[in-house]
């Protein structure tokens, strides 16, 4: 079992996600709120979008992954319907992803 601190993120539709702090702090918003008690509320992010965001954070936090692998991952990640892609961009902006 990992001793890494877990953060709870709560989306606009009430879903909760537990994620390692080291991964979640890719978001400047979450980094600024990491010491808060309880769940971090994300009123501008739906759960289906948060799943994609977390997938992105985890992949981009992996050690030893090549630039080509990341580029291929990114290309596949954004193969979404236009409305879903828009939600992903809005979430990235809200979360101040780095």
CSV table of C-alpha atoms in Angstrom, one decimal:
chain,number,residue,atom,x,y,z
A,1,UNK,CA,0.0,0.0,0.0
A,2,UNK,CA,1.3,3.4,-1.0
A,3,UNK,CA,1.9,6.0,1.7
A,4,UNK,CA,1.2,8.8,-0.8
A,5,UNK,CA,-1.4,11.3,0.3
A,6,UNK,CA,-4.7,11.0,-1.5
A,7,UNK,CA,-7.0,13.9,-2.3
A,8,UNK,CA,-10.7,13.6,-3.0
A,9,UNK,CA,-12.0,15.5,-5.9
A,10,UNK,CA,-15.8,16.1,-6.2
A,11,UNK,CA,-17.2,16.9,-9.6
A,12,UNK,CA,-20.3,19.0,-10.5
A,13,UNK,CA,-22.4,15.9,-10.8
A,14,UNK,CA,-21.4,14.6,-7.4
A,15,UNK,CA,-18.9,11.9,-8.3
A,16,UNK,CA,-15.9,11.6,-6.1
A,17,UNK,CA,-12.4,10.6,-7.2
A,18,UNK,CA,-9.5,9.7,-5.0
A,19,UNK,CA,-6.2,10.5,-6.6
A,20,UNK,CA,-2.6,10.8,-5.4
A,21,UNK,CA,-1.7,14.3,-4.5
A,22,UNK,CA,1.6,14.1,-6.5
A,23,UNK,CA,-0.5,13.5,-9.7
A,24,UNK,CA,-3.3,15.9,-8.9
A,25,UNK,CA,-1.0,18.9,-8.3
A,26,UNK,CA,-0.5,19.1,-12.1
A,27,UNK,CA,-3.5,21.4,-11.6
A,28,UNK,CA,-2.5,24.8,-10.1
A,29,UNK,CA,-6.1,25.0,-8.7
A,30,UNK,CA,-5.8,21.7,-6.8
A,31,UNK,CA,-2.2,22.5,-5.7
A,32,UNK,CA,-3.6,25.7,-4.1
A,33,UNK,CA,-6.4,23.8,-2.4
A,34,UNK,CA,-4.5,20.6,-1.4
A,35,UNK,CA,-4.3,21.4,2.3
A,36,UNK,CA,-8.1,22.0,2.6
A,37,UNK,CA,-10.1,19.6,4.7
A,38,UNK,CA,-12.5,17.2,2.9
A,39,UNK,CA,-13.2,16.9,-0.8
A,40,UNK,CA,-12.1,19.5,-3.2
A,41,UNK,CA,-15.2,20.7,-5.1
A,42,UNK,CA,-14.9,21.2,-8.9
A,43,UNK,CA,-18.1,22.9,-9.9
A,44,UNK,CA,-17.1,23.3,-13.5
A,45,UNK,CA,-16.0,19.7,-14.2
A,46,UNK,CA,-18.3,16.8,-14.9
A,47,UNK,CA,-17.3,13.2,-13.9
A,48,UNK,CA,-17.0,11.9,-17.5
A,49,UNK,CA,-14.6,14.8,-18.2
A,50,UNK,CA,-12.7,14.3,-14.9
A,51,UNK,CA,-12.0,10.7,-15.9
A,52,UNK,CA,-10.2,11.9,-19.0
A,53,UNK,CA,-8.3,14.6,-17.0
A,54,UNK,CA,-7.1,12.0,-14.5
A,55,UNK,CA,-6.1,9.7,-17.3
A,56,UNK,CA,-4.0,12.5,-18.8
A,57,UNK,CA,-2.5,13.5,-15.4
A,58,UNK,CA,-1.5,9.9,-14.7
A,59,UNK,CA,0.1,9.3,-18.1
A,60,UNK,CA,2.0,12.6,-18.0
A,61,UNK,CA,3.2,11.8,-14.5
A,62,UNK,CA,4.7,8.4,-15.5
A,63,UNK,CA,8.5,8.1,-15.2
A,64,UNK,CA,10.5,6.9,-18.2
A,65,UNK,CA,7.8,7.5,-20.8
A,66,UNK,CA,9.0,8.7,-24.2
A,67,UNK,CA,7.9,11.9,-25.9
A,68,UNK,CA,6.5,9.8,-28.8
A,69,UNK,CA,4.4,7.7,-26.4
A,70,UNK,CA,3.0,10.9,-24.8
A,71,UNK,CA,2.3,12.4,-28.2
A,72,UNK,CA,0.4,9.3,-29.3
A,73,UNK,CA,-1.5,9.2,-26.0
A,74,UNK,CA,-2.5,12.8,-26.4
A,75,UNK,CA,-3.6,12.3,-30.0
A,76,UNK,CA,-5.8,9.4,-28.9
A,77,UNK,CA,-7.1,11.2,-25.8
A,78,UNK,CA,-8.6,14.1,-27.9
A,79,UNK,CA,-10.4,11.9,-30.4
A,80,UNK,CA,-13.7,13.0,-28.9
A,81,UNK,CA,-17.0,14.4,-30.1
A,82,UNK,CA,-16.7,18.2,-30.4
A,83,UNK,CA,-18.9,18.9,-27.3
A,84,UNK,CA,-16.8,16.5,-25.2
A,85,UNK,CA,-13.6,18.0,-26.4
A,86,UNK,CA,-15.0,21.5,-25.5
A,87,UNK,CA,-15.7,20.2,-22.0
A,88,UNK,CA,-12.2,18.9,-21.7
A,89,UNK,CA,-10.7,22.2,-22.7
A,90,UNK,CA,-13.0,24.1,-20.3
A,91,UNK,CA,-11.9,21.7,-17.5
A,92,UNK,CA,-8.2,22.1,-18.3
A,93,UNK,CA,-8.7,25.9,-18.2
A,94,UNK,CA,-10.6,25.8,-14.9
A,95,UNK,CA,-8.1,23.5,-13.3
A,96,UNK,CA,-5.2,25.6,-14.6
A,97,UNK,CA,-3.4,22.4,-15.8
A,98,UNK,CA,0.3,22.8,-16.4
